[in-house]
Every structure is written in structure tokens, then in C-alpha cells.
Coordinates of C-alpha atoms and ligand atoms in Angstrom, one line a residue:
M365 CA 107.4 110.7 64.0
I366 CA 106.5 114.4 64.1
P367 CA 105.8 115.6 60.5
V368 CA 107.9 118.4 59.2
S369 CA 106.1 121.3 57.6
Q370 CA 106.5 125.0 56.9
V371 CA 103.3 126.9 56.2
W372 CA 102.8 130.6 55.2
P373 CA 99.4 132.2 55.8
E374 CA 97.2 131.4 52.8
E375 CA 96.9 134.9 51.4
L376 CA 100.7 135.4 51.5
A377 CA 101.2 132.0 49.8
R378 CA 98.8 133.0 47.1
L379 CA 100.6 136.3 46.6
Y380 CA 104.0 134.6 46.4
R381 CA 102.6 132.2 43.7
Q382 CA 100.9 135.0 41.9
K383 CA 104.0 137.0 41.7
G384 CA 105.9 134.1 40.3
Y385 CA 108.2 133.5 43.2
W386 CA 106.9 130.0 43.9
R387 CA 106.6 128.3 40.6
G388 CA 105.8 124.7 41.6
E389 CA 109.2 123.4 40.9
T390 CA 110.9 120.7 43.0
F391 CA 114.6 119.9 43.3
G392 CA 114.0 116.6 41.5
S393 CA 112.2 118.3 38.6
M394 CA 114.8 121.1 38.4
L395 CA 117.7 118.7 37.9
R396 CA 115.7 116.6 35.4
E397 CA 114.9 119.6 33.3
R398 CA 118.6 120.7 33.3
A399 CA 119.7 117.2 32.4
Q400 CA 117.2 117.1 29.5
A401 CA 118.1 120.6 28.3
H402 CA 121.9 120.1 28.3
P403 CA 122.8 116.5 29.1
E404 CA 126.4 116.6 28.0
R405 CA 127.3 119.9 29.8
I406 CA 129.7 119.4 32.7
A407 CA 128.0 120.0 36.0
L408 CA 130.7 119.0 38.5
V409 CA 134.5 118.8 38.6
E410 CA 136.5 117.1 41.3
G411 CA 140.1 116.5 40.5
E412 CA 140.2 114.6 37.3
T413 CA 136.6 113.5 37.5
R414 CA 133.9 115.3 35.5
W415 CA 130.2 114.6 35.7
S416 CA 127.8 115.9 33.1
Y417 CA 124.3 117.0 34.1
A418 CA 123.0 113.7 32.6
E419 CA 125.4 111.7 34.8
L420 CA 124.4 113.5 37.9
D421 CA 120.7 113.1 37.1
R422 CA 121.3 109.3 36.5
R423 CA 123.2 108.9 39.8
A424 CA 120.5 110.8 41.7
D425 CA 117.8 108.4 40.3
L426 CA 119.8 105.4 41.3
L427 CA 120.3 106.6 44.9
A428 CA 116.6 107.7 45.2
A429 CA 115.5 104.1 44.3
G430 CA 118.4 102.7 46.3
F431 CA 117.5 104.6 49.5
L432 CA 113.9 103.4 49.3
A433 CA 115.1 99.9 48.7
E434 CA 117.2 100.1 51.8
G435 CA 114.0 100.7 53.8
L436 CA 113.9 104.4 54.1
K437 CA 110.6 106.0 53.6
P438 CA 109.3 109.4 52.2
G439 CA 109.2 111.9 55.1
D440 CA 112.2 110.2 56.9
R441 CA 115.1 112.4 58.0
V442 CA 118.7 111.6 57.1
I443 CA 121.6 113.6 58.5
V444 CA 124.0 114.5 55.6
H445 CA 127.5 115.0 57.1
L446 CA 129.7 115.3 54.0
P447 CA 132.6 117.5 53.2
N448 CA 132.9 119.0 49.7
V449 CA 132.9 115.8 47.8
L450 CA 131.1 114.8 44.6
A451 CA 128.9 112.3 46.4
F452 CA 127.1 115.2 48.1
F453 CA 125.1 115.9 45.0
P454 CA 123.6 112.5 44.0
V455 CA 123.0 111.9 47.8
V456 CA 120.9 115.1 48.3
F457 CA 119.2 114.9 44.9
G458 CA 118.5 111.2 45.5
L459 CA 117.0 112.0 48.9
F460 CA 115.0 114.9 47.4
R461 CA 113.5 112.7 44.7
A462 CA 112.6 110.0 47.3
G463 CA 110.9 112.7 49.4
I464 CA 113.4 112.0 52.2
L465 CA 114.7 115.1 54.1
P466 CA 118.4 115.8 54.3
V467 CA 119.4 117.5 57.6
Y468 CA 122.7 119.3 56.9
A469 CA 125.6 119.0 59.3
L470 CA 128.8 120.9 58.8
P471 CA 132.1 118.9 58.5
A472 CA 133.3 120.4 61.8
H473 CA 130.4 119.1 63.8
R474 CA 131.2 116.3 66.2
I475 CA 129.2 113.7 68.2
T476 CA 127.5 116.2 70.6
E477 CA 126.1 118.3 67.7
I478 CA 125.3 115.2 65.6
E479 CA 123.5 113.5 68.4
H480 CA 121.4 116.6 69.0
F481 CA 120.5 116.8 65.3
A482 CA 119.6 113.1 65.2
R483 CA 117.3 113.4 68.3
S484 CA 115.7 116.7 67.3
S485 CA 115.0 115.6 63.7
E486 CA 114.2 112.0 64.7
A487 CA 116.7 110.9 62.0
V488 CA 116.8 107.3 60.9
G489 CA 119.8 107.6 58.6
Y490 CA 123.3 109.2 58.5
V491 CA 125.4 109.8 55.5
I492 CA 129.2 110.3 56.0
A493 CA 132.5 110.4 54.2
D494 CA 134.9 107.6 55.3
H495 CA 137.5 110.0 56.5
Q496 CA 138.7 113.5 55.9
D497 CA 141.6 115.6 57.1
G498 CA 142.7 112.8 59.5
F499 CA 139.2 112.4 61.0
D500 CA 137.4 109.1 60.7
Y501 CA 133.6 109.8 60.4
R502 CA 132.9 106.0 60.8
E503 CA 133.9 106.2 64.4
L504 CA 131.6 109.0 64.9
A505 CA 128.8 107.0 63.3
T506 CA 129.5 104.0 65.6
E507 CA 129.2 106.3 68.6
L508 CA 126.0 107.9 67.2
C509 CA 124.3 104.5 66.6
Q510 CA 125.1 103.5 70.2
R511 CA 123.7 106.7 71.6
V512 CA 120.7 107.0 69.2
P513 CA 119.6 103.5 68.1
A514 CA 116.9 105.0 65.9
V515 CA 119.6 105.8 63.5
A516 CA 119.4 102.5 61.7
H517 CA 121.1 103.3 58.4
V518 CA 124.6 104.6 57.9
F519 CA 125.8 105.2 54.4
V520 CA 129.4 105.9 53.6
A521 CA 131.0 107.7 50.6
G522 CA 134.2 105.7 50.2
E523 CA 135.3 102.7 52.4
A524 CA 132.3 101.7 54.3
G525 CA 133.8 99.6 57.1
P526 CA 131.0 98.1 59.1
F527 CA 128.4 100.3 57.3
R528 CA 126.8 100.4 53.9
A529 CA 128.7 101.9 51.0
L530 CA 126.8 104.5 48.9
D531 CA 128.1 102.6 45.8
D532 CA 126.2 99.5 46.9
V533 CA 123.1 101.6 47.5
S534 CA 123.4 102.8 43.9
R535 CA 123.8 99.3 42.7
A536 CA 120.6 98.3 44.6
G537 CA 118.9 101.2 42.9
E538 CA 119.5 99.7 39.5
T539 CA 116.9 97.0 40.0
A540 CA 114.7 98.8 42.5
P541 CA 111.5 100.7 41.5
A542 CA 111.8 104.5 41.2
P543 CA 109.9 106.5 43.8
A544 CA 106.2 106.2 43.2
T545 CA 105.3 109.8 43.9
G546 CA 107.7 112.7 44.4
P547 CA 107.3 115.4 47.0
Q548 CA 105.0 118.4 46.4
P549 CA 106.6 121.9 45.8
S550 CA 105.1 123.1 49.1
D551 CA 106.6 120.2 51.0
V552 CA 109.7 120.7 53.1
A553 CA 112.7 119.6 51.1
F554 CA 115.4 119.6 53.8
M555 CA 116.4 121.1 57.1
Q556 CA 119.3 123.5 57.7
I557 CA 120.8 124.1 61.1
S558 CA 120.5 127.4 62.8
G559 CA 123.6 129.3 64.0
G560 CA 122.3 128.7 67.5
S561 CA 122.0 132.2 69.0
T562 CA 120.7 130.8 72.2
G563 CA 121.5 127.3 73.4
L564 CA 121.4 124.4 71.0
S565 CA 121.0 124.6 67.2
K566 CA 117.5 124.6 65.9
L567 CA 116.2 122.9 62.8
I568 CA 115.1 125.1 59.8
P569 CA 112.7 123.5 57.4
R570 CA 112.9 124.9 53.9
T571 CA 110.4 124.0 51.2
H572 CA 111.1 123.3 47.5
D573 CA 109.1 126.3 46.5
D574 CA 110.8 128.8 48.8
Y575 CA 114.3 127.7 48.4
I576 CA 114.2 127.3 44.7
Y577 CA 113.0 130.9 44.5
T578 CA 116.1 132.0 46.2
L579 CA 118.3 130.0 43.8
R580 CA 116.6 131.5 40.7
A581 CA 116.7 135.0 42.1
S582 CA 120.2 134.7 43.4
A583 CA 121.5 133.3 40.1
E584 CA 120.0 136.3 38.4
I585 CA 121.3 138.9 40.8
C586 CA 124.8 137.3 40.6
G587 CA 124.7 137.0 36.8
L588 CA 125.1 133.2 36.7
D589 CA 124.3 131.3 33.5
G590 CA 125.4 128.3 31.6
D591 CA 128.9 129.7 30.9
N592 CA 129.9 130.2 34.5
V593 CA 132.4 128.2 36.5
F594 CA 131.7 128.4 40.3
L595 CA 134.6 127.4 42.6
V596 CA 133.3 126.1 45.9
V597 CA 135.8 126.4 48.8
L598 CA 133.5 126.8 51.8
P599 CA 131.7 123.8 53.3
M600 CA 128.7 123.5 50.9
A601 CA 126.3 122.2 53.6
H602 CA 126.2 125.7 54.8
N603 CA 123.4 127.9 53.5
Y604 CA 125.6 130.5 52.0
P605 CA 127.8 128.4 49.7
M606 CA 124.8 126.1 49.1
S607 CA 122.3 128.7 47.9
S608 CA 123.6 132.3 47.6
P609 CA 123.7 131.4 44.8
G610 CA 126.1 128.7 45.8
V611 CA 126.3 125.2 44.3
L612 CA 122.5 124.8 44.0
G613 CA 122.1 128.2 42.4
A614 CA 124.9 127.2 40.0
L615 CA 123.1 124.0 39.1
Y616 CA 119.8 125.9 38.7
A617 CA 121.6 128.2 36.2
G618 CA 123.2 125.3 34.4
S619 CA 126.7 126.5 35.4
R620 CA 129.7 124.3 36.2
I621 CA 130.8 123.7 39.8
V622 CA 134.4 123.0 40.7
L623 CA 135.0 121.4 44.1
C624 CA 138.0 122.7 45.9
P625 CA 139.4 120.3 48.5
S626 CA 140.8 123.1 50.7
P627 CA 140.1 126.9 50.9
S628 CA 143.9 127.7 51.0
P629 CA 145.3 129.7 48.2
E630 CA 147.9 127.0 47.5
V631 CA 145.1 124.7 46.5
A632 CA 142.5 127.1 45.2
F633 CA 144.7 129.3 43.0
P634 CA 146.0 126.6 40.7
L635 CA 142.5 125.3 40.4
I636 CA 141.2 128.7 39.4
E637 CA 143.8 128.8 36.7
R638 CA 143.2 125.3 35.5
E639 CA 139.4 125.4 35.4
R640 CA 139.1 129.1 34.6
A641 CA 136.8 129.6 37.5
D642 CA 135.0 132.9 37.4
M643 CA 133.1 133.0 40.7
V644 CA 133.8 132.1 44.3
S645 CA 132.3 132.8 47.7
L646 CA 134.5 133.5 50.8
V647 CA 134.1 134.5 54.4
P648 CA 136.1 137.6 55.6
P649 CA 139.0 135.8 57.3
L650 CA 139.6 133.8 54.2
L651 CA 139.5 136.9 52.0
L652 CA 142.4 138.3 54.1
V653 CA 144.5 135.2 53.4
W654 CA 143.6 135.3 49.7
L655 CA 144.4 139.0 49.4
D656 CA 147.9 138.4 50.9
A657 CA 148.5 135.4 48.7
A658 CA 147.3 137.2 45.6
E659 CA 150.1 139.8 46.0
Q660 CA 152.7 137.2 45.4
T661 CA 151.0 134.5 43.3
T662 CA 152.3 133.4 39.9
H663 CA 149.0 131.8 39.1
D664 CA 146.7 133.3 36.5
L665 CA 143.6 134.4 38.3
S666 CA 142.3 136.6 35.5
S667 CA 139.3 134.3 34.9
L668 CA 137.8 135.4 38.3
K669 CA 135.1 137.9 37.8
V670 CA 133.0 138.0 41.0
M671 CA 134.1 137.4 44.5
Q672 CA 131.4 137.1 47.1
V673 CA 132.2 137.8 50.8
G674 CA 129.6 137.1 53.5
G675 CA 128.8 135.2 56.7
A676 CA 130.4 137.8 58.9
K677 CA 131.0 141.6 58.7
L678 CA 133.5 142.7 56.1
I679 CA 135.1 145.9 57.1
P680 CA 135.4 148.7 54.5
E681 CA 139.2 148.8 54.8
V682 CA 139.5 145.3 53.6
A683 CA 136.6 145.5 51.1
R684 CA 138.5 148.4 49.4
R685 CA 141.5 146.2 48.6
V686 CA 139.6 143.6 46.7
R687 CA 139.4 145.1 43.2
P688 CA 143.0 146.5 43.1
L689 CA 144.6 143.3 44.3
L690 CA 142.4 140.7 42.7
G691 CA 140.9 142.5 39.8
V692 CA 137.5 141.2 40.6
Q693 CA 134.1 142.6 41.4
L694 CA 133.3 142.3 45.1
Q695 CA 129.8 141.3 46.1
Q696 CA 128.8 141.4 49.8
V697 CA 126.3 138.8 51.0
F698 CA 124.4 139.1 54.3
G699 CA 122.1 136.2 54.9
M700 CA 120.9 133.6 57.3
A701 CA 119.8 130.0 57.1
E702 CA 116.4 131.0 58.3
G703 CA 115.8 132.9 55.0
L704 CA 116.5 136.6 54.2
V705 CA 119.5 137.1 52.0
N706 CA 120.9 140.5 50.9
Y707 CA 123.3 141.2 48.1
T708 CA 125.1 144.2 46.9
R709 CA 124.3 144.3 43.2
L710 CA 127.0 143.9 40.5
D711 CA 126.2 147.4 39.1
D712 CA 126.3 149.2 42.5
D713 CA 128.7 152.1 42.9
D714 CA 131.9 151.5 44.9
E715 CA 130.6 153.2 48.0
T716 CA 127.6 150.9 48.2
M717 CA 129.7 147.8 47.4
I718 CA 132.3 148.6 50.0
G719 CA 130.2 150.2 52.7
T720 CA 126.9 148.2 52.8
Q721 CA 125.9 144.5 53.2
G722 CA 123.4 144.8 50.3
R723 CA 119.7 144.8 49.9
P724 CA 117.2 141.9 50.0
I725 CA 116.7 139.5 47.2
S726 CA 112.9 140.0 46.9
P727 CA 110.7 143.1 46.5
D728 CA 108.4 141.2 48.9
D729 CA 111.0 140.8 51.7
E730 CA 109.6 142.9 54.5
I731 CA 112.2 144.6 56.7
R732 CA 111.4 146.2 60.1
L733 CA 114.0 147.9 62.4
V734 CA 112.7 148.1 66.0
D735 CA 114.0 149.0 69.4
D736 CA 113.9 146.6 72.3
Q737 CA 110.2 147.3 72.9
D738 CA 109.4 146.4 69.2
R739 CA 108.8 150.0 68.3
D740 CA 110.0 151.2 64.9
V741 CA 113.1 153.2 65.1
P742 CA 113.4 156.6 63.3
A743 CA 114.7 156.4 59.7
G744 CA 118.5 156.0 59.4
E745 CA 118.8 154.8 63.1
P746 CA 120.1 151.3 63.9
G747 CA 117.5 148.8 65.2
N748 CA 116.8 145.1 65.6
L749 CA 116.2 143.6 62.3
L750 CA 112.9 141.8 61.8
T751 CA 111.9 140.2 58.6
R752 CA 109.4 138.1 56.8
G753 CA 108.9 137.2 53.2
P754 CA 108.6 134.5 50.5
Y755 CA 111.6 132.5 51.7
T756 CA 112.0 133.3 55.3
I757 CA 110.7 130.6 57.6
R758 CA 107.7 131.1 59.9
G759 CA 108.9 128.7 62.6
Y760 CA 111.6 126.2 63.5
H761 CA 110.8 122.5 63.5
N762 CA 109.1 121.3 66.7
N763 CA 110.4 124.0 69.0
P764 CA 107.5 126.1 70.5
T765 CA 109.8 127.8 73.0
A766 CA 112.3 129.0 70.4
N767 CA 109.4 130.0 68.1
A768 CA 107.8 132.2 70.8
R769 CA 111.1 133.9 71.2
S770 CA 112.3 134.2 67.6
F771 CA 109.1 135.2 65.8
T772 CA 106.6 138.0 66.4
E773 CA 102.9 137.3 66.5
D774 CA 102.6 138.5 62.9
G775 CA 105.2 136.2 61.7
F776 CA 108.4 138.3 61.5
Y777 CA 111.6 136.5 62.2
R778 CA 113.8 138.2 64.9
T779 CA 117.2 137.9 63.2
G780 CA 119.1 139.1 66.3
D781 CA 121.1 141.4 64.1
I782 CA 121.3 145.2 64.6
V783 CA 121.4 147.0 61.3
R784 CA 120.9 150.4 59.8
L785 CA 119.1 151.2 56.6
T786 CA 120.5 153.6 54.0
E787 CA 118.3 155.9 52.1
R788 CA 118.3 153.6 49.2
G789 CA 117.2 150.6 51.3
Y790 CA 120.6 148.9 51.7
L791 CA 121.5 147.3 55.0
V792 CA 124.6 148.1 57.1
V793 CA 125.2 145.5 59.8
Q794 CA 126.1 147.1 63.1
G795 CA 126.3 144.1 65.4
R796 CA 124.3 141.5 67.2
A797 CA 121.8 141.9 70.0
G798 CA 122.1 138.3 71.2
D799 CA 125.0 136.4 72.7
H800 CA 126.3 134.5 69.8
I801 CA 129.8 134.8 68.6
N802 CA 130.5 135.1 64.9
R803 CA 133.9 133.6 64.6
G804 CA 134.8 134.5 61.0
G805 CA 131.4 133.2 59.8
E806 CA 131.2 130.2 62.2
K807 CA 128.5 130.9 64.7
I808 CA 128.9 129.9 68.4
S809 CA 126.2 130.1 71.0
A810 CA 127.6 131.5 74.3
E811 CA 125.1 129.6 76.3
E812 CA 125.9 126.2 74.7
V813 CA 129.6 126.5 75.4
E814 CA 128.9 127.8 79.0
D815 CA 126.8 124.7 79.7
H816 CA 129.6 122.5 78.7
L817 CA 132.1 124.5 80.8
L818 CA 129.8 124.3 83.8
A819 CA 129.9 120.5 83.5
H820 CA 133.6 120.6 84.4
P821 CA 134.2 119.7 88.1
G822 CA 136.7 122.6 88.4
V823 CA 134.2 125.2 87.1
F824 CA 131.9 127.1 89.5
D825 CA 130.5 129.5 86.9
A826 CA 131.3 130.5 83.4
A827 CA 130.4 133.3 81.0
V828 CA 131.4 133.2 77.3
V829 CA 131.6 136.5 75.4
S830 CA 133.0 137.7 72.0
M831 CA 136.1 139.8 71.8
P832 CA 137.2 141.7 68.7
D833 CA 139.8 140.0 66.6
E834 CA 141.7 141.6 63.7
Y835 CA 141.6 138.5 61.6
L836 CA 138.4 136.6 62.6
G837 CA 136.3 139.7 63.4
E838 CA 135.3 138.1 66.7
R839 CA 136.8 135.3 68.8
S840 CA 135.5 133.8 72.0
C841 CA 136.6 134.4 75.6
A842 CA 135.4 132.3 78.5
F843 CA 135.4 134.0 82.0
I844 CA 135.6 131.3 84.6
I845 CA 135.1 131.3 88.4
A846 CA 136.9 128.2 89.6
R847 CA 135.6 125.8 92.1
G848 CA 138.5 125.2 94.5
E849 CA 141.8 124.8 92.7
K850 CA 141.9 126.6 89.3
P851 CA 141.9 124.1 86.4
R852 CA 144.5 124.9 83.7
A853 CA 143.2 126.8 80.6
V854 CA 144.5 124.0 78.3
D855 CA 142.5 121.4 80.3
L856 CA 139.3 123.4 79.9
K857 CA 139.9 123.7 76.2
R858 CA 140.6 120.0 75.9
W859 CA 137.4 119.4 77.9
I860 CA 135.3 121.2 75.3
R861 CA 136.9 119.2 72.5
E862 CA 136.5 115.9 74.4
R863 CA 132.8 116.7 75.0
G864 CA 132.5 116.1 71.3
L865 CA 131.9 119.7 70.1
A866 CA 133.1 121.3 66.9
A867 CA 136.6 122.7 67.3
F868 CA 135.5 126.2 66.5
K869 CA 133.5 126.2 69.7
V870 CA 136.6 125.8 71.9
P871 CA 137.2 129.2 73.7
D872 CA 140.1 131.1 72.2
Q873 CA 140.9 132.6 75.5
I874 CA 140.2 131.8 79.1
V875 CA 140.2 134.3 81.9
F876 CA 139.8 133.4 85.6
V877 CA 138.0 135.8 87.8
D878 CA 137.0 135.7 91.5
K879 CA 133.4 136.8 91.0
F880 CA 131.1 138.2 88.4
A881 CA 129.9 141.8 89.2
A882 CA 126.2 141.8 90.1
T883 CA 124.0 143.7 87.8
A884 CA 122.2 146.9 88.5
A885 CA 119.0 145.1 89.5
G886 CA 121.1 143.0 91.8
K887 CA 120.2 139.7 90.2
I888 CA 122.3 137.8 87.7
S889 CA 121.2 138.5 84.2
R890 CA 123.6 136.6 81.9
K891 CA 122.9 139.0 79.1
E892 CA 124.1 142.0 81.2
L893 CA 126.9 140.0 82.7
R894 CA 128.2 139.2 79.2
A895 CA 127.8 142.8 78.2
S896 CA 129.8 144.1 81.1
L897 CA 132.5 141.5 80.5
R898 CA 132.7 142.4 76.9
A899 CA 133.0 146.1 77.9
M900 CA 135.8 145.2 80.2
L901 CA 137.7 143.4 77.5
A902 CA 137.2 146.3 75.1
E903 CA 138.6 148.7 77.7
Q904 CA 141.6 146.6 78.3
E905 CA 142.2 146.4 74.6
Q906 CA 142.1 150.1 74.3
E907 CA 144.5 150.6 77.2
K908 CA 146.9 148.2 75.5
Q909 CA 146.7 150.1 72.3
G910 CA 147.0 153.5 74.1
G911 CA 150.1 152.3 76.0
Ligands
OOB1517 C1 124.9 132.9 57.0 O1 124.0 132.2 57.7 P1 124.0 131.7 59.2 O2 122.7 131.2 59.5 O3 125.2 130.9 59.4 O4 124.3 133.0 60.1 C2 123.4 134.1 60.0 C3 124.0 135.3 60.7 C4 123.3 136.6 60.5 O5 122.2 136.7 61.3 C5 124.4 137.6 60.9 O6 124.5 137.7 62.2 C6 125.7 136.9 60.4 O7 125.4 135.6 60.3 N1 126.0 137.4 59.0 C7 126.6 138.6 58.7 C8 126.8 138.6 57.3 N2 126.3 137.5 56.8 C9 125.9 136.8 57.8 N3 127.0 139.6 59.5 C10 127.6 140.7 58.9 N4 127.9 140.7 57.6 C11 127.5 139.8 56.8 N5 127.7 139.9 55.4 O8 126.0 133.3 57.5 C12 124.6 133.2 55.6 C13 123.6 132.6 54.9 C14 123.3 132.9 53.6 C15 124.1 133.8 52.9 C16 125.2 134.4 53.6 C17 125.4 134.1 54.9

């Protein structure tokens, strides 16, 4: 098994420790300290169930011992594929304490993605819910175990079927020994999944030291403390609702987390009223829905103080409506699972809050804006955003090709974002250099979807591009050259779904063409091809509006 590590150059690591960013905490110790400091305080609310910090701490211990008793070992990797359910917390803290690495999958991921995560992380375990929103995760697990026999352990929150119930693992933990030694703060705690700008998702190893720094700093920037009630509506396996400050930042600060079973206003608004939630994080399309619903709601939302919006670009016209309609402070969040996170600050003026995507968490986040030849652009001009710092990774797990492409020789991460810097050091996102589609915060790699389309017998060639969408910001359009008789668009969409991909990757629109225009150089550059198709779509859109 290839060990997972994440190492910064020694002098930088020393600096980050000296400056107090990395304080030698681990997730296990962090939860223990909170549980000792305020054992009775409520940490988690789901429906009628309330768990105190002591309760969560106890359950995490049981699962840590239980997972080891099941035969898992420190350093093993376990895919955690859970929706927003209570079990998420004792599972991940149990794994942390045992030194086992969670690999976070999103609820929307399906067999193709999960198989890829299992292979690339060499996972031996898989944690799922029994079923959610009509989807049975146990069937997915059965398929996964057939395809990747190395996944020898499947644990289920709920009805286990042929697998092992988490409740039984907890029970086994009652009599099993506690982990002998815990992980070190500089060890990798877990792996996140990259948005996948080119091809398949990559694994992002994050250490206890670096991630806990972001929790502490984010909680401070967002004004979280023991009195706050954080409502989580986005899937918390994603880096944004997990850590910006998200659920883990809320636990770090000793706040209360309320799990919301659905992001829709019909479910969230009554919960805000009942639990007096004061903070929530949304993506832009969801904000639109909430804004509309807020105009008519009879629910008391007056407890809400801060509403974060991030994951995709929030346009100023929408940002401007937040305070008048919801009576809350807007906070923009621009971040990435690889590290760098920017926030507008709660005391920023309106113009900054509405018109920028914030500034970095850390004084030691280094930002460079460069042209396509890696030369610094003049001040105020847009450029490709490069970054490195105390919580931005220096490389993906076991992926030298991606690392050569995504990192400079001196360790800057190439974010793929095109941004502009204001005079005060705030970032304004202008777009993406690469070919990923940001569908309302859900990231789609054009290349990945093209590869699946190309596998269809009726497809000769395919190019997937983003197109502007009023609601989602961007949606996906697949240009197809048919082989022989044209397949029907619905069949191609079904094809993608049946290939076991997350539903958000199904192209929103399919356009058949006879050929792709050759590029200036006469050869087929997919990048240029996508750019020209995108330009064509934009032109058509303009014509439609003009006429
Ligand atoms: C967050 O993380 P990822 O890894 O799913 O996606 C990162 C990419 C960024 O590189 C950027 O292209 C886009 O998502 N993005 C934004 C944005 N926030 C993220 N683009 C425009 N405006 C924003 N506010 O999406 C993520 C991770 C942590 C915190 C927040 C978001």
C-alpha cells in the first residue's frame, strides 16, 4: 500500500509552526478537549435527537476501537459516503482517532466515481447510509465489492442488509482496546476529492495540522463561538460546508450543529425557526431559491445572522438582495479543496461584500497572478491564480502527472481560476482557465464526460463545454458528431447515468454537429475546440436576446 503523506519544505513548516498556525493538535484531541471543557453542551441536532459533546466523544471512541477490532489498521483508507446524517460525525472522528483515513465521497457520486476513489486510494473499507432519497447505497456497495475485492469491509448507518451495521461496530468497540497510539499532527488525516478539472478526480491529502488551522482561523473570521447554531444544508463531505468554517469549524468553536435533511426552504425555514439557527452556508443557485421563498415565508428567520455563499460565482445583482430580503450579513467564500480559502470579512463595507470574493484566511497565503507563460501580470489585471501557504497542498496523492501539471516547481498550486486583485488585496473571480464546468458549485470535468460519451457506439466525437445559465451560473453542453445514425439526446443522457456517474454530470444540452472546426494550427486542440464552441454558444445566446 502506498503511504499517504503531505510534506512542506522544512523551513516553511518551521515558519508555520513558529507563527502558531500549526499547533500540534489532532482531530481526536480537539474533540476530546471540547468534550472535557463542556461535556453537556449540545453538539449535534438531527430531528428530535440531540447529542452532547460528551456523547459524540464517547461514540467516536467506540467506533475507533470498533474499526480496529474489525481488522482495519492505522494508515488504511476508508471511503465515507454518507449524506448529512448524525453517524457521519462518530464515523469520521472514530477513523481519525484510529489513524485510519476517511476518503470523502459526495452523496451524488455513483459506482464509476466510487470505484475510481477505491482504486486510487487503495481503500479497504466503505461506509454508507442504507438508503437516501430513494437510492439504495447497499446495492452500490455490492457492485463495488465485486469490482474492487480489496474493499473488504462495508459498514452501514441503518439497516445493514448483507453488510456490517455501524451499531454493531460500536458494540464491538465496547470491549475492544482503544487505539494504542494516535496519529501525529503532521500526519494526513483524510483525503478530499478534487473537483476534477482535467479527467478523473484526484485525491487531496490534508494533515491534522493544516486543516485544523483553517478551522480555527475560519471560526474566528466568521465570528463563531459556543453560542452559535450552524445549520448545515449542503452535503457536508464537501470541503466548503465541512471546513469553511462548516461543521468541523463549528465543533472547533464549540458551537451547535443542526443537520438539515434537505436544502429546500420548506424544510430549512421551519428548522431555522425551531432551532434559532444563526449561520448557514449556501451555493448561489440555492441562494436564489431561498431569496424567492423568503419574500413569502411566514417562518421567523430573525435568528439568522450570517449567510455564506460560495462554491461558484455570486453575481453582484443577487448579492445585493441578500440583506434587504433576509436581513442577514452576506459572506462570500471562495475556496478549493486543495487549500486556499478566501472570505469577505464581516466588517467589510457593502461594496467589498457584494463585489468581491474575499481575501485569504492567512497572512502567509501567497498569491500570484500570472499570464499563460507564468509571468506576473500588471497590478489590477486579471491573471491565473497561483497559491501556496500553510494549508494548501503541495501535491495530490500518488499522481506525478497531475502534480507536474498542477504545481509549479516552487510549490505553487495552479488553481485554474482567473482572478483580479483589488487594491486592498481582495480577489474577484473572473472565470476559469481550464475546462471544468461549475454547475452551481458542482464541478464537472469536460474530459471525463467526453470519455464516457465517446464510449457510446453512436458517438464519433464529443466535446463538452459550459454555457451560461441564469440559475446555475453554468450548465453543460455536449457537442456530438454522430457515427452513422444519430442517437437520440435522451439516450445519450441515459447512457451517462447508466455508466454510473453522478447525475450532475449528465449533459444539460446535447447539440449534434457534422464536424468540429479545425484550429488555427490545423490540429485538434481540445482546449481551442471547446473555446470556439463556447464562443459559438455565446453568440447564439446574444442573437436570441437581440431578436
Ligand atoms: C469549493 O471547492 P471545490 O474544490 O469544489 O472547487 C474549487 C473551485 C475553485 O477553484 C473555483 O473555480 C470555484 O470552485 N469556486 C468559486 C467560488 N468558490 C469556489 N468560483 C467563484 N466564486 C466563488 N465564491 O468550491 C470550495 C471550497 C471551500 C470553500 C468554498 C468553496
